[in-house]
């Protein structure tokens, strides 16, 4: 087993070496929290995007997709609340000159208190063995109770401070709890200040006439402002959804953890418009649906959990995150939010245009309520990639031990699905391999490789996550058979070339995964 921090470092290095992810503008020493996707990264990202899109738009008659512009009228962001309230509370350490998100410092401190409780519980479990009564221990142990009381107090005061937008109270929490800067080790903090996360730019060439516009911080608003256009043009009846995939931009201050938190990233969002009063039923429905989608990837049910928000945004009446166990802990990948009629009503008010739907079933007009599912494409990518990376020792027949790095990406999402490998570069094998590849390349992403010994070629394919290798040997020319080698088990199976397409389709087609949703 690789230690989790090591795993993450290795993953970043591997991603670069094998063409998954590069630091943006690397030759100029990079740009913080901005990344480029290489040849394999771009393929994997496209496949994840396709799987999401198909699961939403193809599998639901009442969901349609759009592709709205990144730039939107500036009033959009006034109406949505982003101009006034899309802020992070920031604090600087005067000694290290490092800037932190105050809420993250407090959250991390809370996690430490949780960890202390869990450590006590584990110690006691070892001490008492089978006789251990965990709930009794949690309810009575003084150290557990003391830490739990600290957590409860911290949580309550932090929520109150956020609600009252009281930055002084947030600073007090940091100081009182002796939270220090991880670099300088001191608690020499500045005041906490609010910092808006939107990137602003100017539209128009003459500076006096130019107006400030923003790079969208979420794709959702492009859906809201088009609600009536879509409803009318596609003749949608409530309940219905609008899906979209696209770039979003946030000037994240604490941008860490590789592609987990980026300044330019991609979201896959779906806004589901429902009758007022029915939103909580649909919220539960989409929570379950989205968790099923995640589970269908086969990464392990135990790696997911819901995190219900205790503090709701002003527009929401219910919200939960789907969290995944990354190498750095459980973190949010997707949010499911019951957003009430907040956005449509705000746009109605700011634009002066009606955002209402006439419901023929109840003979009434209303502003619909919205349940949204919002998942980060880059985070989903990181979830799949970090789960896929494995180092293995393989015992060879001669007793020697070989090592391989393998990316166990779900086969139907793999960037290269199939490697076509002539055993040697002569005797007509390359020609036969090309013939096979020319037949398969319309259905599968194939890679041809004839360089180096077959074992090295298998390792290269393992390292980029290719689920199947087809090897063409001398017998293939006479018996019309090839060998399929499985990435995960490394087992080999001899099959007829005529049956190849059908076999591969049964292993690789996205269709089967969609059919199970
Ligand atoms: N429309 C709702 C919305 O934008 P959010 O929780 O702010 O909600 C949704 O974002 C998802 O977008 C997150 O669950 C995450 O996967 C992704 N996301 C948000 N900020 C991100 C960032 N800076 N870098 C990468 N992904 C991000």
mmCIF file with all atom_site columns, N, CA and C in Angstrom, residues 94-159:
data_model
loop_
_atom_site.group_PDB
_atom_site.id
_atom_site.type_symbol
_atom_site.label_atom_id
_atom_site.label_alt_id
_atom_site.label_comp_id
_atom_site.label_asym_id
_atom_site.label_entity_id
_atom_site.label_seq_id
_atom_site.pdbx_PDB_ins_code
_atom_site.Cartn_x
_atom_site.Cartn_y
_atom_site.Cartn_z
_atom_site.occupancy
_atom_site.B_iso_or_equiv
_atom_site.pdbx_formal_charge
_atom_site.auth_seq_id
_atom_site.auth_comp_id
_atom_site.auth_asym_id
_atom_site.auth_atom_id
_atom_site.pdbx_PDB_model_num
ATOM 1   N N  . UNK A 1 94  ? 0.815   37.688 9.401  1.00 0.00 ? 94  UNK A N  1
ATOM 2   C CA . UNK A 1 94  ? 1.741   38.826 9.225  1.00 0.00 ? 94  UNK A CA 1
ATOM 3   C C  . UNK A 1 94  ? 3.184   38.365 9.151  1.00 0.00 ? 94  UNK A C  1
ATOM 4   N N  . UNK A 1 95  ? 3.502   37.217 9.728  1.00 0.00 ? 95  UNK A N  1
ATOM 5   C CA . UNK A 1 95  ? 4.896   36.754 9.718  1.00 0.00 ? 95  UNK A CA 1
ATOM 6   C C  . UNK A 1 95  ? 5.252   36.036 8.419  1.00 0.00 ? 95  UNK A C  1
ATOM 7   N N  . UNK A 1 96  ? 4.410   35.112 8.001  1.00 0.00 ? 96  UNK A N  1
ATOM 8   C CA . UNK A 1 96  ? 4.752   34.357 6.779  1.00 0.00 ? 96  UNK A CA 1
ATOM 9   C C  . UNK A 1 96  ? 4.283   35.084 5.526  1.00 0.00 ? 96  UNK A C  1
ATOM 10  N N  . UNK A 1 97  ? 3.403   36.096 5.711  1.00 0.00 ? 97  UNK A N  1
ATOM 11  C CA . UNK A 1 97  ? 2.777   36.839 4.595  1.00 0.00 ? 97  UNK A CA 1
ATOM 12  C C  . UNK A 1 97  ? 1.905   35.921 3.734  1.00 0.00 ? 97  UNK A C  1
ATOM 13  N N  . UNK A 1 98  ? 1.506   34.795 4.280  1.00 0.00 ? 98  UNK A N  1
ATOM 14  C CA . UNK A 1 98  ? 0.653   33.866 3.523  1.00 0.00 ? 98  UNK A CA 1
ATOM 15  C C  . UNK A 1 98  ? -0.809  34.189 3.798  1.00 0.00 ? 98  UNK A C  1
ATOM 16  N N  . UNK A 1 99  ? -1.611  33.979 2.751  1.00 0.00 ? 99  UNK A N  1
ATOM 17  C CA . UNK A 1 99  ? -3.036  34.283 2.858  1.00 0.00 ? 99  UNK A CA 1
ATOM 18  C C  . UNK A 1 99  ? -3.835  32.977 2.943  1.00 0.00 ? 99  UNK A C  1
ATOM 19  N N  . UNK A 1 100 ? -4.846  32.964 3.800  1.00 0.00 ? 100 UNK A N  1
ATOM 20  C CA . UNK A 1 100 ? -5.656  31.760 3.986  1.00 0.00 ? 100 UNK A CA 1
ATOM 21  C C  . UNK A 1 100 ? -7.133  32.110 3.937  1.00 0.00 ? 100 UNK A C  1
ATOM 22  N N  . UNK A 1 101 ? -7.934  31.095 3.630  1.00 0.00 ? 101 UNK A N  1
ATOM 23  C CA . UNK A 1 101 ? -9.376  31.258 3.790  1.00 0.00 ? 101 UNK A CA 1
ATOM 24  C C  . UNK A 1 101 ? -9.679  30.981 5.253  1.00 0.00 ? 101 UNK A C  1
ATOM 25  N N  . UNK A 1 102 ? -10.288 31.971 5.916  1.00 0.00 ? 102 UNK A N  1
ATOM 26  C CA . UNK A 1 102 ? -10.532 31.833 7.355  1.00 0.00 ? 102 UNK A CA 1
ATOM 27  C C  . UNK A 1 102 ? -11.434 30.638 7.645  1.00 0.00 ? 102 UNK A C  1
ATOM 28  N N  . UNK A 1 103 ? -12.428 30.421 6.768  1.00 0.00 ? 103 UNK A N  1
ATOM 29  C CA . UNK A 1 103 ? -13.344 29.299 7.009  1.00 0.00 ? 103 UNK A CA 1
ATOM 30  C C  . UNK A 1 103 ? -12.612 27.960 6.884  1.00 0.00 ? 103 UNK A C  1
ATOM 31  N N  . UNK A 1 104 ? -11.603 27.907 6.000  1.00 0.00 ? 104 UNK A N  1
ATOM 32  C CA . UNK A 1 104 ? -10.856 26.653 5.829  1.00 0.00 ? 104 UNK A CA 1
ATOM 33  C C  . UNK A 1 104 ? -9.990  26.384 7.058  1.00 0.00 ? 104 UNK A C  1
ATOM 34  N N  . UNK A 1 105 ? -9.386  27.441 7.610  1.00 0.00 ? 105 UNK A N  1
ATOM 35  C CA . UNK A 1 105 ? -8.587  27.261 8.840  1.00 0.00 ? 105 UNK A CA 1
ATOM 36  C C  . UNK A 1 105 ? -9.459  26.682 9.954  1.00 0.00 ? 105 UNK A C  1
ATOM 37  N N  . UNK A 1 106 ? -10.676 27.227 10.060 1.00 0.00 ? 106 UNK A N  1
ATOM 38  C CA . UNK A 1 106 ? -11.569 26.762 11.127 1.00 0.00 ? 106 UNK A CA 1
ATOM 39  C C  . UNK A 1 106 ? -12.034 25.332 10.846 1.00 0.00 ? 106 UNK A C  1
ATOM 40  N N  . UNK A 1 107 ? -12.340 25.081 9.585  1.00 0.00 ? 107 UNK A N  1
ATOM 41  C CA . UNK A 1 107 ? -12.782 23.726 9.195  1.00 0.00 ? 107 UNK A CA 1
ATOM 42  C C  . UNK A 1 107 ? -11.692 22.691 9.488  1.00 0.00 ? 107 UNK A C  1
ATOM 43  N N  . UNK A 1 108 ? -10.445 23.045 9.169  1.00 0.00 ? 108 UNK A N  1
ATOM 44  C CA . UNK A 1 108 ? -9.341  22.105 9.406  1.00 0.00 ? 108 UNK A CA 1
ATOM 45  C C  . UNK A 1 108 ? -9.138  21.856 10.905 1.00 0.00 ? 108 UNK A C  1
ATOM 46  N N  . UNK A 1 109 ? -9.330  22.920 11.684 1.00 0.00 ? 109 UNK A N  1
ATOM 47  C CA . UNK A 1 109 ? -9.200  22.771 13.137 1.00 0.00 ? 109 UNK A CA 1
ATOM 48  C C  . UNK A 1 109 ? -10.286 21.826 13.661 1.00 0.00 ? 109 UNK A C  1
ATOM 49  N N  . UNK A 1 110 ? -11.490 21.998 13.106 1.00 0.00 ? 110 UNK A N  1
ATOM 50  C CA . UNK A 1 110 ? -12.601 21.136 13.517 1.00 0.00 ? 110 UNK A CA 1
ATOM 51  C C  . UNK A 1 110 ? -12.303 19.666 13.170 1.00 0.00 ? 110 UNK A C  1
ATOM 52  N N  . UNK A 1 111 ? -11.718 19.476 11.998 1.00 0.00 ? 111 UNK A N  1
ATOM 53  C CA . UNK A 1 111 ? -11.338 18.112 11.585 1.00 0.00 ? 111 UNK A CA 1
ATOM 54  C C  . UNK A 1 111 ? -10.343 17.498 12.572 1.00 0.00 ? 111 UNK A C  1
ATOM 55  N N  . UNK A 1 112 ? -9.411  18.341 13.051 1.00 0.00 ? 112 UNK A N  1
ATOM 56  C CA . UNK A 1 112 ? -8.409  17.846 14.015 1.00 0.00 ? 112 UNK A CA 1
ATOM 57  C C  . UNK A 1 112 ? -9.090  17.383 15.299 1.00 0.00 ? 112 UNK A C  1
ATOM 58  N N  . UNK A 1 113 ? -10.088 18.151 15.752 1.00 0.00 ? 113 UNK A N  1
ATOM 59  C CA . UNK A 1 113 ? -10.807 17.754 16.967 1.00 0.00 ? 113 UNK A CA 1
ATOM 60  C C  . UNK A 1 113 ? -11.534 16.422 16.743 1.00 0.00 ? 113 UNK A C  1
ATOM 61  N N  . UNK A 1 114 ? -12.121 16.278 15.553 1.00 0.00 ? 114 UNK A N  1
ATOM 62  C CA . UNK A 1 114 ? -12.775 15.013 15.203 1.00 0.00 ? 114 UNK A CA 1
ATOM 63  C C  . UNK A 1 114 ? -11.774 13.863 15.251 1.00 0.00 ? 114 UNK A C  1
ATOM 64  N N  . UNK A 1 115 ? -10.591 14.139 14.682 1.00 0.00 ? 115 UNK A N  1
ATOM 65  C CA . UNK A 1 115 ? -9.562  13.087 14.624 1.00 0.00 ? 115 UNK A CA 1
ATOM 66  C C  . UNK A 1 115 ? -9.150  12.660 16.033 1.00 0.00 ? 115 UNK A C  1
ATOM 67  N N  . UNK A 1 116 ? -9.105  13.635 16.968 1.00 0.00 ? 116 UNK A N  1
ATOM 68  C CA . UNK A 1 116 ? -8.745  13.309 18.360 1.00 0.00 ? 116 UNK A CA 1
ATOM 69  C C  . UNK A 1 116 ? -9.772  12.357 18.957 1.00 0.00 ? 116 UNK A C  1
ATOM 70  N N  . UNK A 1 117 ? -11.049 12.629 18.680 1.00 0.00 ? 117 UNK A N  1
ATOM 71  C CA . UNK A 1 117 ? -12.112 11.759 19.201 1.00 0.00 ? 117 UNK A CA 1
ATOM 72  C C  . UNK A 1 117 ? -11.941 10.347 18.638 1.00 0.00 ? 117 UNK A C  1
ATOM 73  N N  . UNK A 1 118 ? -11.725 10.276 17.334 1.00 0.00 ? 118 UNK A N  1
ATOM 74  C CA . UNK A 1 118 ? -11.612 8.944  16.705 1.00 0.00 ? 118 UNK A CA 1
ATOM 75  C C  . UNK A 1 118 ? -10.421 8.172  17.261 1.00 0.00 ? 118 UNK A C  1
ATOM 76  N N  . UNK A 1 119 ? -9.340  8.921  17.576 1.00 0.00 ? 119 UNK A N  1
ATOM 77  C CA . UNK A 1 119 ? -8.154  8.263  18.131 1.00 0.00 ? 119 UNK A CA 1
ATOM 78  C C  . UNK A 1 119 ? -8.465  7.651  19.506 1.00 0.00 ? 119 UNK A C  1
ATOM 79  N N  . UNK A 1 120 ? -9.198  8.422  20.323 1.00 0.00 ? 120 UNK A N  1
ATOM 80  C CA . UNK A 1 120 ? -9.599  7.895  21.644 1.00 0.00 ? 120 UNK A CA 1
ATOM 81  C C  . UNK A 1 120 ? -10.422 6.631  21.482 1.00 0.00 ? 120 UNK A C  1
ATOM 82  N N  . UNK A 1 121 ? -11.366 6.687  20.530 1.00 0.00 ? 121 UNK A N  1
ATOM 83  C CA . UNK A 1 121 ? -12.260 5.537  20.323 1.00 0.00 ? 121 UNK A CA 1
ATOM 84  C C  . UNK A 1 121 ? -11.437 4.316  19.892 1.00 0.00 ? 121 UNK A C  1
ATOM 85  N N  . UNK A 1 122 ? -10.499 4.532  18.982 1.00 0.00 ? 122 UNK A N  1
ATOM 86  C CA . UNK A 1 122 ? -9.697  3.400  18.493 1.00 0.00 ? 122 UNK A CA 1
ATOM 87  C C  . UNK A 1 122 ? -8.837  2.807  19.610 1.00 0.00 ? 122 UNK A C  1
ATOM 88  N N  . UNK A 1 123 ? -8.271  3.715  20.442 1.00 0.00 ? 123 UNK A N  1
ATOM 89  C CA . UNK A 1 123 ? -7.444  3.245  21.563 1.00 0.00 ? 123 UNK A CA 1
ATOM 90  C C  . UNK A 1 123 ? -8.280  2.346  22.486 1.00 0.00 ? 123 UNK A C  1
ATOM 91  N N  . UNK A 1 124 ? -9.489  2.829  22.782 1.00 0.00 ? 124 UNK A N  1
ATOM 92  C CA . UNK A 1 124 ? -10.357 2.082  23.688 1.00 0.00 ? 124 UNK A CA 1
ATOM 93  C C  . UNK A 1 124 ? -10.786 0.755  23.064 1.00 0.00 ? 124 UNK A C  1
ATOM 94  N N  . UNK A 1 125 ? -11.023 0.790  21.752 1.00 0.00 ? 125 UNK A N  1
ATOM 95  C CA . UNK A 1 125 ? -11.442 -0.448 21.071 1.00 0.00 ? 125 UNK A CA 1
ATOM 96  C C  . UNK A 1 125 ? -10.372 -1.532 21.250 1.00 0.00 ? 125 UNK A C  1
ATOM 97  N N  . UNK A 1 126 ? -9.097  -1.104 21.110 1.00 0.00 ? 126 UNK A N  1
ATOM 98  C CA . UNK A 1 126 ? -7.992  -2.056 21.267 1.00 0.00 ? 126 UNK A CA 1
ATOM 99  C C  . UNK A 1 126 ? -7.920  -2.560 22.710 1.00 0.00 ? 126 UNK A C  1
ATOM 100 N N  . UNK A 1 127 ? -8.115  -1.612 23.662 1.00 0.00 ? 127 UNK A N  1
ATOM 101 C CA . UNK A 1 127 ? -7.967  -1.966 25.070 1.00 0.00 ? 127 UNK A CA 1
ATOM 102 C C  . UNK A 1 127 ? -9.058  -2.949 25.520 1.00 0.00 ? 127 UNK A C  1
ATOM 103 N N  . UNK A 1 128 ? -10.309 -2.685 25.098 1.00 0.00 ? 128 UNK A N  1
ATOM 104 C CA . UNK A 1 128 ? -11.427 -3.493 25.614 1.00 0.00 ? 128 UNK A CA 1
ATOM 105 C C  . UNK A 1 128 ? -11.777 -4.698 24.745 1.00 0.00 ? 128 UNK A C  1
ATOM 106 N N  . UNK A 1 129 ? -11.261 -4.723 23.538 1.00 0.00 ? 129 UNK A N  1
ATOM 107 C CA . UNK A 1 129 ? -11.511 -5.872 22.654 1.00 0.00 ? 129 UNK A CA 1
ATOM 108 C C  . UNK A 1 129 ? -12.997 -6.074 22.394 1.00 0.00 ? 129 UNK A C  1
ATOM 109 N N  . UNK A 1 130 ? -13.457 -7.322 22.468 1.00 0.00 ? 130 UNK A N  1
ATOM 110 C CA . UNK A 1 130 ? -14.845 -7.645 22.125 1.00 0.00 ? 130 UNK A CA 1
ATOM 111 C C  . UNK A 1 130 ? -15.859 -6.996 23.058 1.00 0.00 ? 130 UNK A C  1
ATOM 112 N N  . UNK A 1 131 ? -15.411 -6.682 24.277 1.00 0.00 ? 131 UNK A N  1
ATOM 113 C CA . UNK A 1 131 ? -16.352 -6.112 25.254 1.00 0.00 ? 131 UNK A CA 1
ATOM 114 C C  . UNK A 1 131 ? -16.618 -4.617 24.989 1.00 0.00 ? 131 UNK A C  1
ATOM 115 N N  . UNK A 1 132 ? -15.995 -4.069 23.970 1.00 0.00 ? 132 UNK A N  1
ATOM 116 C CA . UNK A 1 132 ? -16.091 -2.615 23.754 1.00 0.00 ? 132 UNK A CA 1
ATOM 117 C C  . UNK A 1 132 ? -17.488 -2.199 23.301 1.00 0.00 ? 132 UNK A C  1
ATOM 118 N N  . UNK A 1 133 ? -18.065 -1.248 24.047 1.00 0.00 ? 133 UNK A N  1
ATOM 119 C CA . UNK A 1 133 ? -19.367 -0.697 23.668 1.00 0.00 ? 133 UNK A CA 1
ATOM 120 C C  . UNK A 1 133 ? -19.121 0.732  23.173 1.00 0.00 ? 133 UNK A C  1
ATOM 121 N N  . UNK A 1 134 ? -19.085 0.874  21.859 1.00 0.00 ? 134 UNK A N  1
ATOM 122 C CA . UNK A 1 134 ? -18.652 2.153  21.278 1.00 0.00 ? 134 UNK A CA 1
ATOM 123 C C  . UNK A 1 134 ? -19.592 3.311  21.627 1.00 0.00 ? 134 UNK A C  1
ATOM 124 N N  . UNK A 1 135 ? -20.898 3.077  21.510 1.00 0.00 ? 135 UNK A N  1
ATOM 125 C CA . UNK A 1 135 ? -21.810 4.205  21.755 1.00 0.00 ? 135 UNK A CA 1
ATOM 126 C C  . UNK A 1 135 ? -21.765 4.639  23.220 1.00 0.00 ? 135 UNK A C  1
ATOM 127 N N  . UNK A 1 136 ? -21.619 3.646  24.117 1.00 0.00 ? 136 UNK A N  1
ATOM 128 C CA . UNK A 1 136 ? -21.489 3.965  25.545 1.00 0.00 ? 136 UNK A CA 1
ATOM 129 C C  . UNK A 1 136 ? -20.224 4.801  25.780 1.00 0.00 ? 136 UNK A C  1
ATOM 130 N N  . UNK A 1 137 ? -19.131 4.396  25.123 1.00 0.00 ? 137 UNK A N  1
ATOM 131 C CA . UNK A 1 137 ? -17.852 5.091  25.285 1.00 0.00 ? 137 UNK A CA 1
ATOM 132 C C  . UNK A 1 137 ? -17.963 6.535  24.789 1.00 0.00 ? 137 UNK A C  1
ATOM 133 N N  . UNK A 1 138 ? -18.573 6.692  23.595 1.00 0.00 ? 138 UNK A N  1
ATOM 134 C CA . UNK A 1 138 ? -18.698 8.044  23.030 1.00 0.00 ? 138 UNK A CA 1
ATOM 135 C C  . UNK A 1 138 ? -19.567 8.939  23.925 1.00 0.00 ? 138 UNK A C  1
ATOM 136 N N  . UNK A 1 139 ? -20.552 8.308  24.588 1.00 0.00 ? 139 UNK A N  1
ATOM 137 C CA . UNK A 1 139 ? -21.479 9.105  25.401 1.00 0.00 ? 139 UNK A CA 1
ATOM 138 C C  . UNK A 1 139 ? -20.922 9.445  26.775 1.00 0.00 ? 139 UNK A C  1
ATOM 139 N N  . UNK A 1 140 ? -19.842 8.765  27.214 1.00 0.00 ? 140 UNK A N  1
ATOM 140 C CA . UNK A 1 140 ? -19.401 8.971  28.597 1.00 0.00 ? 140 UNK A CA 1
ATOM 141 C C  . UNK A 1 140 ? -17.930 9.364  28.767 1.00 0.00 ? 140 UNK A C  1
ATOM 142 N N  . UNK A 1 141 ? -17.076 9.049  27.808 1.00 0.00 ? 141 UNK A N  1
ATOM 143 C CA . UNK A 1 141 ? -15.650 9.323  28.021 1.00 0.00 ? 141 UNK A CA 1
ATOM 144 C C  . UNK A 1 141 ? -15.399 10.840 28.122 1.00 0.00 ? 141 UNK A C  1
ATOM 145 N N  . UNK A 1 142 ? -14.737 11.306 29.202 1.00 0.00 ? 142 UNK A N  1
ATOM 146 C CA . UNK A 1 142 ? -14.580 12.750 29.407 1.00 0.00 ? 142 UNK A CA 1
ATOM 147 C C  . UNK A 1 142 ? -13.820 13.444 28.269 1.00 0.00 ? 142 UNK A C  1
ATOM 148 N N  . UNK A 1 143 ? -12.776 12.801 27.739 1.00 0.00 ? 143 UNK A N  1
ATOM 149 C CA . UNK A 1 143 ? -12.004 13.464 26.676 1.00 0.00 ? 143 UNK A CA 1
ATOM 150 C C  . UNK A 1 143 ? -12.818 13.576 25.385 1.00 0.00 ? 143 UNK A C  1
ATOM 151 N N  . UNK A 1 144 ? -13.588 12.523 25.097 1.00 0.00 ? 144 UNK A N  1
ATOM 152 C CA . UNK A 1 144 ? -14.455 12.573 23.915 1.00 0.00 ? 144 UNK A CA 1
ATOM 153 C C  . UNK A 1 144 ? -15.488 13.687 24.093 1.00 0.00 ? 144 UNK A C  1
ATOM 154 N N  . UNK A 1 145 ? -16.095 13.729 25.285 1.00 0.00 ? 145 UNK A N  1
ATOM 155 C CA . UNK A 1 145 ? -17.143 14.723 25.532 1.00 0.00 ? 145 UNK A CA 1
ATOM 156 C C  . UNK A 1 145 ? -16.597 16.147 25.465 1.00 0.00 ? 145 UNK A C  1
ATOM 157 N N  . UNK A 1 146 ? -15.375 16.301 26.003 1.00 0.00 ? 146 UNK A N  1
ATOM 158 C CA . UNK A 1 146 ? -14.765 17.635 25.990 1.00 0.00 ? 146 UNK A CA 1
ATOM 159 C C  . UNK A 1 146 ? -14.530 18.103 24.546 1.00 0.00 ? 146 UNK A C  1
ATOM 160 N N  . UNK A 1 147 ? -13.970 17.212 23.732 1.00 0.00 ? 147 UNK A N  1
ATOM 161 C CA . UNK A 1 147 ? -13.708 17.599 22.341 1.00 0.00 ? 147 UNK A CA 1
ATOM 162 C C  . UNK A 1 147 ? -14.998 17.806 21.559 1.00 0.00 ? 147 UNK A C  1
ATOM 163 N N  . UNK A 1 148 ? -16.004 16.965 21.848 1.00 0.00 ? 148 UNK A N  1
ATOM 164 C CA . UNK A 1 148 ? -17.285 17.121 21.156 1.00 0.00 ? 148 UNK A CA 1
ATOM 165 C C  . UNK A 1 148 ? -17.915 18.469 21.524 1.00 0.00 ? 148 UNK A C  1
ATOM 166 N N  . UNK A 1 149 ? -17.792 18.852 22.787 1.00 0.00 ? 149 UNK A N  1
ATOM 167 C CA . UNK A 1 149 ? -18.348 20.146 23.211 1.00 0.00 ? 149 UNK A CA 1
ATOM 168 C C  . UNK A 1 149 ? -17.633 21.284 22.487 1.00 0.00 ? 149 UNK A C  1
ATOM 169 N N  . UNK A 1 150 ? -16.305 21.143 22.329 1.00 0.00 ? 150 UNK A N  1
ATOM 170 C CA . UNK A 1 150 ? -15.551 22.174 21.596 1.00 0.00 ? 150 UNK A CA 1
ATOM 171 C C  . UNK A 1 150 ? -16.030 22.273 20.150 1.00 0.00 ? 150 UNK A C  1
ATOM 172 N N  . UNK A 1 151 ? -16.249 21.089 19.539 1.00 0.00 ? 151 UNK A N  1
ATOM 173 C CA . UNK A 1 151 ? -16.705 21.076 18.143 1.00 0.00 ? 151 UNK A CA 1
ATOM 174 C C  . UNK A 1 151 ? -18.066 21.760 18.026 1.00 0.00 ? 151 UNK A C  1
ATOM 175 N N  . UNK A 1 152 ? -18.972 21.404 18.945 1.00 0.00 ? 152 UNK A N  1
ATOM 176 C CA . UNK A 1 152 ? -20.325 21.967 18.871 1.00 0.00 ? 152 UNK A CA 1
ATOM 177 C C  . UNK A 1 152 ? -20.304 23.481 19.047 1.00 0.00 ? 152 UNK A C  1
ATOM 178 N N  . UNK A 1 153 ? -19.487 23.926 20.010 1.00 0.00 ? 153 UNK A N  1
ATOM 179 C CA . UNK A 1 153 ? -19.405 25.363 20.269 1.00 0.00 ? 153 UNK A CA 1
ATOM 180 C C  . UNK A 1 153 ? -18.827 26.088 19.043 1.00 0.00 ? 153 UNK A C  1
ATOM 181 N N  . UNK A 1 154 ? -17.755 25.517 18.513 1.00 0.00 ? 154 UNK A N  1
ATOM 182 C CA . UNK A 1 154 ? -17.096 26.117 17.353 1.00 0.00 ? 154 UNK A CA 1
ATOM 183 C C  . UNK A 1 154 ? -18.060 26.199 16.169 1.00 0.00 ? 154 UNK A C  1
ATOM 184 N N  . UNK A 1 155 ? -18.764 25.087 15.928 1.00 0.00 ? 155 UNK A N  1
ATOM 185 C CA . UNK A 1 155 ? -19.684 25.031 14.786 1.00 0.00 ? 155 UNK A CA 1
ATOM 186 C C  . UNK A 1 155 ? -20.775 26.086 14.925 1.00 0.00 ? 155 UNK A C  1
ATOM 187 N N  . UNK A 1 156 ? -21.353 26.172 16.122 1.00 0.00 ? 156 UNK A N  1
ATOM 188 C CA . UNK A 1 156 ? -22.437 27.122 16.340 1.00 0.00 ? 156 UNK A CA 1
ATOM 189 C C  . UNK A 1 156 ? -21.947 28.569 16.166 1.00 0.00 ? 156 UNK A C  1
ATOM 190 N N  . UNK A 1 157 ? -20.815 28.878 16.806 1.00 0.00 ? 157 UNK A N  1
ATOM 191 C CA . UNK A 1 157 ? -20.315 30.266 16.736 1.00 0.00 ? 157 UNK A CA 1
ATOM 192 C C  . UNK A 1 157 ? -19.892 30.623 15.317 1.00 0.00 ? 157 UNK A C  1
ATOM 193 N N  . UNK A 1 158 ? -19.345 29.640 14.596 1.00 0.00 ? 158 UNK A N  1
ATOM 194 C CA . UNK A 1 158 ? -18.910 29.893 13.225 1.00 0.00 ? 158 UNK A CA 1
ATOM 195 C C  . UNK A 1 158 ? -20.123 30.166 12.323 1.00 0.00 ? 158 UNK A C  1
ATOM 196 N N  . UNK A 1 159 ? -21.163 29.355 12.513 1.00 0.00 ? 159 UNK A N  1
ATOM 197 C CA . UNK A 1 159 ? -22.385 29.565 11.722 1.00 0.00 ? 159 UNK A CA 1
ATOM 198 C C  . UNK A 1 159 ? -23.003 30.924 12.012 1.00 0.00 ? 159 UNK A C  1
#
